[in-house]
Coordinates of C-alpha atoms in Angstrom, one line a residue:
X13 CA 18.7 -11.3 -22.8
X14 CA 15.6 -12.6 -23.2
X15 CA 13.3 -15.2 -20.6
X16 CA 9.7 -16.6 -20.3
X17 CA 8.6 -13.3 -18.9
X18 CA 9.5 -10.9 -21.5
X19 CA 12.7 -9.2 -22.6
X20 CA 15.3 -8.7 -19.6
X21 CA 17.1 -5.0 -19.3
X22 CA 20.4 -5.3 -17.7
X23 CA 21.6 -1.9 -15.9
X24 CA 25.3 -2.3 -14.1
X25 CA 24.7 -1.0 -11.1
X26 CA 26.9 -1.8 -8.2
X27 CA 28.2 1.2 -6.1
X28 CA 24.9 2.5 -5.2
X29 CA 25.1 1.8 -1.7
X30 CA 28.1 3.5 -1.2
X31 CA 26.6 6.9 -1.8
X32 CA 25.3 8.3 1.7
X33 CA 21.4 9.2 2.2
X34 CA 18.2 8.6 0.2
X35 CA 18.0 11.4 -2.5
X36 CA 21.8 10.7 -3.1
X37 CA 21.1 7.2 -4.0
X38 CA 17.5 7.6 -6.0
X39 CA 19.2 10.7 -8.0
X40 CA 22.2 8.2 -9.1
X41 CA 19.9 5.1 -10.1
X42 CA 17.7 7.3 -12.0
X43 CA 20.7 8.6 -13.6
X44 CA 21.5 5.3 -14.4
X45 CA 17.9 4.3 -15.7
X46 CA 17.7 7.4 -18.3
X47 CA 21.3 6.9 -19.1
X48 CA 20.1 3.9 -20.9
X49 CA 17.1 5.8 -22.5
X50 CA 19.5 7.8 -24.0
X51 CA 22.0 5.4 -25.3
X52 CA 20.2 2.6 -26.2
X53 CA 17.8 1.6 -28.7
X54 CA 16.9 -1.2 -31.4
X55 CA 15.9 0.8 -34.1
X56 CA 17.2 4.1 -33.8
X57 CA 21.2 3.7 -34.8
X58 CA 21.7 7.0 -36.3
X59 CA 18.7 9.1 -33.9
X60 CA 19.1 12.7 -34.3
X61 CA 21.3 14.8 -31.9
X62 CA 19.9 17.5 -30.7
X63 CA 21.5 21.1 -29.2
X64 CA 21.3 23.0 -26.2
X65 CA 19.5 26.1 -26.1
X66 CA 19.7 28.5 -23.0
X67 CA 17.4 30.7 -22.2
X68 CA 19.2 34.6 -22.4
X69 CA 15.7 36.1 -20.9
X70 CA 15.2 33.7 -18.0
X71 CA 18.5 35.6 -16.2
X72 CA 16.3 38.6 -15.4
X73 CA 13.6 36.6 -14.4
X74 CA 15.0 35.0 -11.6
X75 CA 14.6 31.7 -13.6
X76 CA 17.9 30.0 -12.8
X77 CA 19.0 26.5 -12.2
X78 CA 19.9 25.9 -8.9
X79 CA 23.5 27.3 -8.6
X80 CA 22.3 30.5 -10.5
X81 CA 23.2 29.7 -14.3
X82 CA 21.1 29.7 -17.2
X83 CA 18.1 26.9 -17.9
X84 CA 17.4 25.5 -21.5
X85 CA 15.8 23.0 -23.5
X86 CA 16.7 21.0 -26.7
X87 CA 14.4 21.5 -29.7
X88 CA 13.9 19.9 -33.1
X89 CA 11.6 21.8 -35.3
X90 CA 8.7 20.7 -37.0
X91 CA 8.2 20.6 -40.7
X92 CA 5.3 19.9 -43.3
X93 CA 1.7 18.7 -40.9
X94 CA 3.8 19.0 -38.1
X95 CA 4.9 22.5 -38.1
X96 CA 2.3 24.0 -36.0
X97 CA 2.1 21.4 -33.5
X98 CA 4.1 21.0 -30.5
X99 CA 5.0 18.5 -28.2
X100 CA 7.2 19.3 -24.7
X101 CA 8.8 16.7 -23.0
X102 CA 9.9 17.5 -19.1
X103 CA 12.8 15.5 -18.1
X104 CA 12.8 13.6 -15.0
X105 CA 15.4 13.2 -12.7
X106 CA 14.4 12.9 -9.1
X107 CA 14.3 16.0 -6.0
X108 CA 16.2 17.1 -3.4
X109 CA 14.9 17.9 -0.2
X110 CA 17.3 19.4 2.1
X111 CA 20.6 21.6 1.5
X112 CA 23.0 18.5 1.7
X113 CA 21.7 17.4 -1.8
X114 CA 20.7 20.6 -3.5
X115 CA 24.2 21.0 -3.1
X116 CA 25.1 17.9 -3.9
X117 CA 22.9 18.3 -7.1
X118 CA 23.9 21.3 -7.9
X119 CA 26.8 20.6 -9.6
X120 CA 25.4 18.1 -11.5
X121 CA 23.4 18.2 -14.7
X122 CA 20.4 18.2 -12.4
X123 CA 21.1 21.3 -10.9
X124 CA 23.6 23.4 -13.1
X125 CA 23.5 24.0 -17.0
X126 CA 27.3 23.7 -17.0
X127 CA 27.3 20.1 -16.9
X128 CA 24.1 19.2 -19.0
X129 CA 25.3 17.3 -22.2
X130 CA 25.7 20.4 -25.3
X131 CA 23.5 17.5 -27.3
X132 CA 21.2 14.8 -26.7
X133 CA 19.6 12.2 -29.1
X134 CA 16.2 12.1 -29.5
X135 CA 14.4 8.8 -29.5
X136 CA 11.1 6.8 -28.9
X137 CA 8.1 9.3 -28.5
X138 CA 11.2 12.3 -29.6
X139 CA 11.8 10.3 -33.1
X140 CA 11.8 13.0 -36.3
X141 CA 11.5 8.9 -38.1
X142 CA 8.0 7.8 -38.8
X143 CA 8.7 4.1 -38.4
X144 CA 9.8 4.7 -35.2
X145 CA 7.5 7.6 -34.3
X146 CA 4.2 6.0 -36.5
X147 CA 1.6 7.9 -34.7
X148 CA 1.8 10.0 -37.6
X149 CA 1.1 12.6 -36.2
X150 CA 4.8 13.3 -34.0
X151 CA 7.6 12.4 -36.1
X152 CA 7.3 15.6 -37.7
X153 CA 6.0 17.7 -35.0
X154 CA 8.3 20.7 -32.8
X155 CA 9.7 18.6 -30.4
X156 CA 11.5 19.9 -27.4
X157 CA 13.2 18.6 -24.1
X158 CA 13.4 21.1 -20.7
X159 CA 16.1 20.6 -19.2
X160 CA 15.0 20.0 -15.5
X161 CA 17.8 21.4 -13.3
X162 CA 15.7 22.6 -9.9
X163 CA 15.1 19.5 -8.0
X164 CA 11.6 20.6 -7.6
X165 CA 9.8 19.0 -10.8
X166 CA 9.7 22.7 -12.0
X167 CA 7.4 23.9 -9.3
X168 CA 9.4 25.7 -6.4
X169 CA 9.9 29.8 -5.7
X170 CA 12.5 30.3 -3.2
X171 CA 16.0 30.8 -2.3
X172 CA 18.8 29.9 0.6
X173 CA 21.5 32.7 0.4
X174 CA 23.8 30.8 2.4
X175 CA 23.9 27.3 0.9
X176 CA 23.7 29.8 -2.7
X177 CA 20.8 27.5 -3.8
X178 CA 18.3 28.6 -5.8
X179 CA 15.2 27.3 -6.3
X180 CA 13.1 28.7 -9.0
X181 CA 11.7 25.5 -10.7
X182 CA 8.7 27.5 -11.4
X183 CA 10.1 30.6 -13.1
X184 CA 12.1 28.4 -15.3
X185 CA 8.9 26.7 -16.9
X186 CA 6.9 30.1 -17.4
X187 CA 10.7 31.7 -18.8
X188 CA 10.9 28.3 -20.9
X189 CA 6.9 28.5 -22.1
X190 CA 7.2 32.3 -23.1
X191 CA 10.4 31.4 -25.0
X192 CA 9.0 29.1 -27.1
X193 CA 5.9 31.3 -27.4
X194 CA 8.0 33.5 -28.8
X195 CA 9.3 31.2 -31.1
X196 CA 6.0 30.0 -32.5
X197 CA 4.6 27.7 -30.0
X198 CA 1.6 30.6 -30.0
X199 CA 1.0 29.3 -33.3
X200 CA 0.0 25.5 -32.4
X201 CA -2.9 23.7 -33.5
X202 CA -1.7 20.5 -31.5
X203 CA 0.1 20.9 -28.4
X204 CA 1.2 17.5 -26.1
X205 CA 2.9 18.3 -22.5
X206 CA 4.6 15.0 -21.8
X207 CA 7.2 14.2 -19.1
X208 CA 9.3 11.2 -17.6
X209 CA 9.6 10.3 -13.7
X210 CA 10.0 13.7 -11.8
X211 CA 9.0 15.4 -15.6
X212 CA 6.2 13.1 -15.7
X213 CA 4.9 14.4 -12.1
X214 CA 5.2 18.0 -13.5
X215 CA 3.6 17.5 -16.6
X216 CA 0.6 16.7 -14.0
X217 CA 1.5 19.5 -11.9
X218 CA 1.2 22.1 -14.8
X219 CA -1.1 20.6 -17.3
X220 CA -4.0 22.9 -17.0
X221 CA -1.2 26.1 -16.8
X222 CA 0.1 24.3 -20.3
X223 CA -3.4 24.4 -21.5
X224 CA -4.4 27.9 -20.7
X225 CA -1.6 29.0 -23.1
X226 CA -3.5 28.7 -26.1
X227 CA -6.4 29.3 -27.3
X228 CA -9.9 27.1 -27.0
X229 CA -9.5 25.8 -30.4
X230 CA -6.1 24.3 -30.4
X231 CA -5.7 20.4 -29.4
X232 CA -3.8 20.5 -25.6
X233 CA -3.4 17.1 -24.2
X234 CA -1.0 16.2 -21.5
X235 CA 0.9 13.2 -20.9
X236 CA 2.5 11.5 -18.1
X237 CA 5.2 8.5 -18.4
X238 CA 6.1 7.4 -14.7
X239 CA 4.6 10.0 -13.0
X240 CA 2.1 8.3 -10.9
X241 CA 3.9 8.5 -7.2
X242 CA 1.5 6.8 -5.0
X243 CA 1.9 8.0 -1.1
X244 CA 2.4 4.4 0.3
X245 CA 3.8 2.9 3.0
X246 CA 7.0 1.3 2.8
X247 CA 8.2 -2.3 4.1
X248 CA 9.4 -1.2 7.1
X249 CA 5.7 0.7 8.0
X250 CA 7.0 4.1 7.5
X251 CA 6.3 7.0 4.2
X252 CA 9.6 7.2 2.8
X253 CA 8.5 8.8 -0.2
X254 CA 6.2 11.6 1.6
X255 CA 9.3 12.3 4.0
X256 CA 10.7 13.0 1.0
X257 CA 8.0 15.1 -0.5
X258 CA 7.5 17.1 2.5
X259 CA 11.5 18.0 2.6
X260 CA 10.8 18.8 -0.9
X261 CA 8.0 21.5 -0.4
X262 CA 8.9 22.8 2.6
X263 CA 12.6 23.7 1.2
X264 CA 11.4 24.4 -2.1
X265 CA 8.7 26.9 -1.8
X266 CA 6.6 24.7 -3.6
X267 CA 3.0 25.1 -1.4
X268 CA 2.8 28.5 -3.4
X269 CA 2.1 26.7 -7.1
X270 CA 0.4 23.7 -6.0
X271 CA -3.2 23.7 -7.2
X272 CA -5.8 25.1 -4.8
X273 CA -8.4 23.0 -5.6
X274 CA -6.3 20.2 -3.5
X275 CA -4.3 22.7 -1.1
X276 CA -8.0 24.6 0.2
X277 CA -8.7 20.8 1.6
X278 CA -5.6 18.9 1.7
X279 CA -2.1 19.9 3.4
X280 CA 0.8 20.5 0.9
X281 CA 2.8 17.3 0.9
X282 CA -0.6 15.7 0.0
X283 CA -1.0 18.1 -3.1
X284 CA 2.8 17.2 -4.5
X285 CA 0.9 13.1 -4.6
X286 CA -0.4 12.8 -8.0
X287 CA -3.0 10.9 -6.9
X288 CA -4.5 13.9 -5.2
X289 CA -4.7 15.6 -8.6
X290 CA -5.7 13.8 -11.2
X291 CA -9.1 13.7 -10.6
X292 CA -9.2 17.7 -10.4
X293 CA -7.3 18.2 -13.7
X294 CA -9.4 19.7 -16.3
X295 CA -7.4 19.2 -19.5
X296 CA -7.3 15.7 -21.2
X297 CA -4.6 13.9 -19.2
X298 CA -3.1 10.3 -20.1
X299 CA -1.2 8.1 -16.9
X300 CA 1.3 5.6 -18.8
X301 CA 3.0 4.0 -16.2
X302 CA 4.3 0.0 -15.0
X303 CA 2.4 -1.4 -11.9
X304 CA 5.8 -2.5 -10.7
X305 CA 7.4 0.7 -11.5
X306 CA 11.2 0.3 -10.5
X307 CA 11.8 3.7 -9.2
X308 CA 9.1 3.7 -6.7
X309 CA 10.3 -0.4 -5.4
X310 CA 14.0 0.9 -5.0
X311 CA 13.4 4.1 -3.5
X312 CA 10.0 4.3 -2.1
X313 CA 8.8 0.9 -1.5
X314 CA 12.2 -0.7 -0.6
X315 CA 14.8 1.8 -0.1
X316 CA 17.9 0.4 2.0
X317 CA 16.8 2.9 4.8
X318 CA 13.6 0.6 5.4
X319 CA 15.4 -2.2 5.1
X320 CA 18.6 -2.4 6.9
X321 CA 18.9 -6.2 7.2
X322 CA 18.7 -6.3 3.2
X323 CA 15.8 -8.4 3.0
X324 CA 14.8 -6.7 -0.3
X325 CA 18.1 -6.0 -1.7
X326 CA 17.9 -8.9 -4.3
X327 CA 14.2 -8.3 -5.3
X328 CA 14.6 -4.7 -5.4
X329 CA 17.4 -4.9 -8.3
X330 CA 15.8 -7.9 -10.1
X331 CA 12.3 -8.9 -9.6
X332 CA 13.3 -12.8 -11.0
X333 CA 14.9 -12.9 -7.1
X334 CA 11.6 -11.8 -5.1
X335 CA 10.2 -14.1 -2.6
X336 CA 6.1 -15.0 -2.9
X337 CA 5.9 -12.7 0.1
X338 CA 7.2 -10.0 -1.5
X339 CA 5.5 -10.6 -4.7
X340 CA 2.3 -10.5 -2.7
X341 CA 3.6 -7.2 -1.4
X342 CA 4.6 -5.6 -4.8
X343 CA 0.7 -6.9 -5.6
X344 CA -0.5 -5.0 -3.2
X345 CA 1.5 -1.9 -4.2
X346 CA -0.6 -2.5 -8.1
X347 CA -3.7 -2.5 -6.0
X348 CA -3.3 0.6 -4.6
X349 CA -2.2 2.2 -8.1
X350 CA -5.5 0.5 -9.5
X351 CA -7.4 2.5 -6.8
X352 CA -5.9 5.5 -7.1
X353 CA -6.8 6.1 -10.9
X354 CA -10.4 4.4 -10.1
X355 CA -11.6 8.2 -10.6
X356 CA -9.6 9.5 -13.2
X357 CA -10.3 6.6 -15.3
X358 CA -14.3 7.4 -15.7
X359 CA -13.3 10.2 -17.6
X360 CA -14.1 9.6 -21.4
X361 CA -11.4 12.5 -22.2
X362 CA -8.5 10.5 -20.0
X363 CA -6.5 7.8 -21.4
X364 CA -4.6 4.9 -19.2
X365 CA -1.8 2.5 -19.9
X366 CA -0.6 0.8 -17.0
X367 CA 1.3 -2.4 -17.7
X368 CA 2.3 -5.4 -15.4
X369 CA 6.1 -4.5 -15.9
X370 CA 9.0 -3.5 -13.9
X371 CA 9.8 -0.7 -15.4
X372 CA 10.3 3.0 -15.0
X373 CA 10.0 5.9 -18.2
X374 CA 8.6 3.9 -21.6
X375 CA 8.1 6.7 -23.9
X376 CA 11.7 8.2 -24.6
X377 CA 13.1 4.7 -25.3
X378 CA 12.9 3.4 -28.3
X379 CA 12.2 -0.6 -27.4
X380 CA 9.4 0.4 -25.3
X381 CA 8.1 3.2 -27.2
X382 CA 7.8 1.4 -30.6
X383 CA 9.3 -1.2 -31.7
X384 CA 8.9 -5.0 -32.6
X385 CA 9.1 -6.6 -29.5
X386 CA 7.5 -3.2 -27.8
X387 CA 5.6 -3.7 -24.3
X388 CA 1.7 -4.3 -25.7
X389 CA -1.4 -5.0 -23.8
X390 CA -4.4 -6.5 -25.8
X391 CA -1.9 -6.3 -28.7
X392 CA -1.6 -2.3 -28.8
X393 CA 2.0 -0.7 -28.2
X394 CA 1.9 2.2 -26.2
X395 CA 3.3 4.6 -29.1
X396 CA 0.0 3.2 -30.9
X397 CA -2.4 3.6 -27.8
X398 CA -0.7 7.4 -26.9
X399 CA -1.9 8.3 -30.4
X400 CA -5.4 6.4 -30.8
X401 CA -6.1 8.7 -27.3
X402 CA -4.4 12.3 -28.7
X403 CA -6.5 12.0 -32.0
X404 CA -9.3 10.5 -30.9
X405 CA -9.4 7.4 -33.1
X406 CA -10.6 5.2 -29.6
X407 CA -10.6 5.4 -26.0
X408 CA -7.8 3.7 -24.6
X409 CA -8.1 2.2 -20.9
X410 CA -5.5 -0.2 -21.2
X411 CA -4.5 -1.9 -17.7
X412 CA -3.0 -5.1 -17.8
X413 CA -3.4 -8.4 -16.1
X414 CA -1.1 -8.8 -12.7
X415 CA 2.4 -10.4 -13.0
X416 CA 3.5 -12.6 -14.2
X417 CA 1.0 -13.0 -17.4
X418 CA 2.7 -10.2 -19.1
X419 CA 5.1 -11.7 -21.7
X420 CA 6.3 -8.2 -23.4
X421 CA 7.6 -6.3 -20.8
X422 CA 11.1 -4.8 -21.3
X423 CA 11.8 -5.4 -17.4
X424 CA 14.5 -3.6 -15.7
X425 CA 17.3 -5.5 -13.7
X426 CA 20.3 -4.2 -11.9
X427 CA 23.5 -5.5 -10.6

């Protein structure tokens, strides 16, 4: 479906408000948002499926999903330029912040390895095809997915014996980085950590760990595709988002891996906000992300919780329905993106791609990764600007004009 302001992505979505409290319902419509990254794509009809590989070593480590079984990643090896450069993608999948829905999650594919799909295709910035994958560069590189099954955005260290949760999102990505060591990954010459959603906030979270894994001559980049969580206030006047954050860190363990650069001045919720980190990251970092991202509307901006009379419920599943009041508001949520990046962005090393969509995740689906009718700003598709910033061919500080002059934007709608 197509209209005057780009190309329209319908999601059915209709029994989320039947599922009880906020992380119940921001973990099902994200579910519903990568179920369509992984099923859908324009180019890509025969995209490579890709197996499950536990981890056997991360047992004895303590690094265990949270209902105690093993954590694991999909990867697709490299070949020819590409077979000593790797690329990690973290996936993304929301938190949970109190035992109701770690339990909840934990017999899911969020929480458990026994439910995670045995294979997965691999699309967009995952492609092994070059006209799909054209920064030349990828298609052929080790690619691999970590399964994210913590609730944590692979950063907590603790346990509740009696709810038999645990919650080792930490130990699962130093088990999962000194597998694939092990398996080469010592050996890079190119390294990209990437991530989507609550991936995308961990590939902030550990970029500089991800860097100090190899040595000063190999090319470490990090990437982060809807990732930038802005602590904002919602439409009712409250934080829904650092309610959730603080339920996150305090259950989690998660003060004890947060950067101290942020944590000796700032208190721990705070240091979870990307916007609190970016600025300190030493290792080149790119922010890809839409100013109207459609996670952080539906759950943080607008979540039903804040708006009981449903004054938002139209515009927050389809942004054709907003009112000019709430555009105004949604404009003022850009702003504050804008200013948050204001520091990060005078960085020659950084790159930015923040586009005027209403979208959430861009790089693992095909359409918005790379494709004809790709999202594009100044003419340049992200796959393109992602790989003029990793090989230094140009800077790239690519933030589009407000809504509605964007006219490529793959926007999401639900119903």
């Amino acid at each position: 479906m197509t209209n005057l302001f780009g190309v329209w992505i319908v999601i059915t979505f209709g029994f989320y408000q039947l599922v009880a409290g906020f992380l119940d319902f921001n973990e099902t419509e994200l579910s519903f948002i990568e179920a369509f990254q992984y099923g859908v794509s324009k180019l890509n009809y025969n995209p490579p499926m890709v197996g499950l590989t536990l981890i056997p070593s991360a047992g004895a480590k303590g690094a265990v999903c949270l209902d105690g079984t093993l954590p694991g990643y999909h990867w697709h090896p490299g070949y020819g330029s590409g077979a000593n450069s790797w690329l990690i993608q973290l996936e993304g999948g929301g938190w949970c912040n109190n035992i109701r829905t770690c339990v909840y999650r934990k017999k899911t594919r969020r929480g458990s390895s026994k439910y995670m799909e045995k294979q997965i295709p691999f699309t967009g910035i995952l492609s092994d095809k070059a006209e799909e994958n054209p920064v030349a560069d990828f298609f052929n590189w080790n690619r691999v997915k970590l399964r994210y099954c913590d609730g944590a955005s692979f950063t907590g260290d603790s346990e509740n014996k009696a709810a038999q949760l645990q919650f080792r999102g930490q130990r699962i990505w130093l088990a999962a980085m000194e597998d694939l060591m092990s398996k080469g990954m010592r050996n890079a010459k190119q390294a990209l950590l990437s991530g989507c959603s609550a991936g995308g906030l961990a590939s902030i979270l550990h970029c500089d760990e991800f860097r100090n894994l190899f040595p000063r001559t190999s090319k470490v980049k990090c990437l982060s595709d809807a990732g930038l969580f802005l602590d904002v206030v919602d439409v009712s006047g409250g934080r829904t988002l650092r309610s959730l954050y603080s339920g996150v860190v305090g259950l989690q363990g998660v003060q004890h891996n947060l950067p101290r650069i942020c944590t000796n001045h700032l208190d721990s919720t705070s240091c979870f906000f990307p916007q609190n980190l970016i600025s300190h990251i030493q290792t080149p970092l790119f922010i890809l992300n839409a100013a109207y991202d459609s996670w952080q509307i539906q759950s943080s901006i607008a979540p039903p919780l804040a708006d009981p009379h449903g004054y938002w419920h139209d515009c927050r599943l389809n942004h054709a329905k907003c009112s000019a009041s709430q555009i105004r508001f949604l404009q003022g949520f850009r702003t504050q993106m804008l200013n948050a990046i204001k520091g990060f962005s005078m960085s020659r090393e950084n790159g930015l791609f923040i586009n005027s969509c209403f979208a959430h995740c861009q790089t693992e689906r095909q359409d918005t990764w790379f494709a004809d009718d790709s999202p594009e700003i100044r003419n340049k598709p992200i796959a393109i600007a992602v790989g003029d910033w990793y090989f230094d061919r140009a800077g790239v500080k690519a933030i589009d004009c407000p809504y509605p002059c964007d006219k490529t934007c793959h926007n999401l709608v639900f119903r």
